[in-house]
Amino acid sequence: MLRLSHFISNRDEPPRSGAYLDDIDPATGELFSEVPDGDERDVDMAVEAAARAFPGWSGTSAAERSRLLLRLADLIEERLDEFVLNESMDNGKPVALARGLDIPRAAANLRFFATAILHWSSASHATDAAVAGGGRAINYTLHTPRGVAGCISPWNLPLYLFTWKIAPALATGNTVVAKPSELTPVTAYLLGLAARDAGLPPGVLNIVHGLGAKVGAAIVAHPRVPAISFTGGTRTGREIARVAGPMFKKLSLELGGKNPTIVFADADLKQAVPGCVRASFANQGEVCLCGERLLVQRSVLDAFLPRFVERTRALRVGDPLEPTTDQGAIVSKAHLDKIRSYLALAREEGGEILCGGEAPDRLPPRCEHGAFLEPTVITGLAPDCRVNQEEIFGPVVSVIPFDDEDEAIAIANGTPYGLSASVWTSDLTRAHRVAARLEAGTVWINTWLLRDLRVPFGGVKASGVGREGGEDALRFFTESKNVCVGLG
Ligand code: NAD
């Protein structure tokens, strides 16, 4: 059993408190690692280390920063098996998903920003005399790193989302104090070791473990951390904004969702049925972008729904370490209880469970005490009931029929959230029209989860503020300073 430590100044540091939290393998219910129960003393130490490292790192050439981050990406790939196994056991996700998506994407995040920084340019304007107040000038923008960046991430895509923040922060010359979720800390710990082996100078990347209310809150409130990049729940995001707002910190909040998947009658069902199953249940439905509300045009409901349910039933739920498993364990018993409470609520609200809703009948002995739930399809609930309004974040989808495009859009937009949506239709004109009218940061047409890393990413409404991805991430982690040179 692994006992983790903080990673500060390239050293393994035990928590000041001397206390550790249990990190459980959700597929077995057994202790997987011990996580430092960090507090603000550990955060102070990490911020101190990051602040000390900042002048050196921000003064390091972009080419050298890029080289080190590319080396880190290489090390993740060289240690792929170790990262994959730990990500799967810590989170409960199928090993095939960790191998096919999470860990390769973590390496890709590092490579993307390590190379982006080599090509990033800033604008220069030959200013018109009339605008400049009489004289001619050259006005250019300098992008300078902000200092110590605070990066806080959730448990659902542990290393993927952790690196999505850390990579642009480091590439642009910031130093980092980062906190992974206390539920899934192991691959972040391994990343620290890899960063040291890659040659990152001490203090450039610091990782502090522990509870959000202690470690996360201390990072957010720290006066020497001017930028906070946070991904997690909307309630936590609200608390972070409450603390960081009056301190005028630069804030990126990637929050929850209640995403609609919309199937029009003209959709190609051969594509739409498997696409919607994936959008509903990938990673046990624990992807912020999963569609929890499946809006189906009434005229195609009888053709669509039996095929959708049949395909859902065919998903193999079981041991995450089995390479053929489609659906692994729910991240924790507590989260499983929360999901189950929504199934009880669905019944109370008059819904019917068409499939799933229980633990699978047969699990290997190793997984008998694990947190499992069969993928669940609910029908018969009004769009405004709680099950269709609140984020469940599990393998549960609620089917809502609609008659026409206007109704689909009204239902889709009728929650406090606005993270993503997917639309299934063969009508190209409709696809563009609907995409423009949906209140969502990302809209997919006849696909789901595909994304070019260069595009801005993020939600609207209660799904967050700020945009990550591509140049938006580089801009987030830098100050834009205008320099105006008078030409007489
Ligand atoms: P969470 O908000 O409980 O925790 C996220 C992180 O914040 C964890 O590291 C946690 O320890 C920390 N934290 C908790 N309280 C804090 C506080 N007061 N101050 C600072 N940090 C604090 O979320 P979670 O349960 O880990 O993740 C699930 C949520 O994340 C879902 O709502 C999901 O939709 C959302 N999510 C959003 C995106 C996105 O890109 N929009 C991506 C993935 C997950």
mmCIF file of C-alpha atoms in Angstrom, residues 149-153 164-166 227-231 250-254 468 476-477:
data_model
loop_
_atom_site.group_PDB
_atom_site.id
_atom_site.type_symbol
_atom_site.label_atom_id
_atom_site.label_comp_id
_atom_site.label_asym_id
_atom_site.label_seq_id
_atom_site.Cartn_x
_atom_site.Cartn_y
_atom_site.Cartn_z
ATOM 1 C CA ALA A 149 -0.843 29.711 -10.295
ATOM 2 C CA GLY A 150 -3.260 27.681 -8.176
ATOM 3 C CA CYS A 151 -4.673 24.638 -10.017
ATOM 4 C CA ILE A 152 -7.449 22.592 -8.399
ATOM 5 C CA SER A 153 -8.972 19.577 -10.124
ATOM 6 C CA TRP A 164 -4.925 20.430 -18.692
ATOM 7 C CA LYS A 165 -4.342 23.187 -16.122
ATOM 8 C CA ILE A 166 -0.732 22.633 -15.191
ATOM 9 C CA ALA A 227 -4.635 33.087 -10.503
ATOM 10 C CA ILE A 228 -6.915 30.160 -9.736
ATOM 11 C CA SER A 229 -7.882 27.580 -12.321
ATOM 12 C CA PHE A 230 -10.588 25.354 -10.869
ATOM 13 C CA THR A 231 -12.559 22.428 -12.254
ATOM 14 C CA LYS A 250 -7.863 35.869 -12.161
ATOM 15 C CA LEU A 251 -10.397 33.070 -12.072
ATOM 16 C CA SER A 252 -11.299 30.199 -14.369
ATOM 17 C CA LEU A 253 -14.204 28.076 -13.174
ATOM 18 C CA GLU A 254 -15.118 24.890 -15.060
ATOM 19 C CA GLU A 468 -9.572 27.063 -21.159
ATOM 20 C CA PHE A 476 -5.543 33.125 -18.852
ATOM 21 C CA PHE A 477 -2.172 32.425 -17.306
#
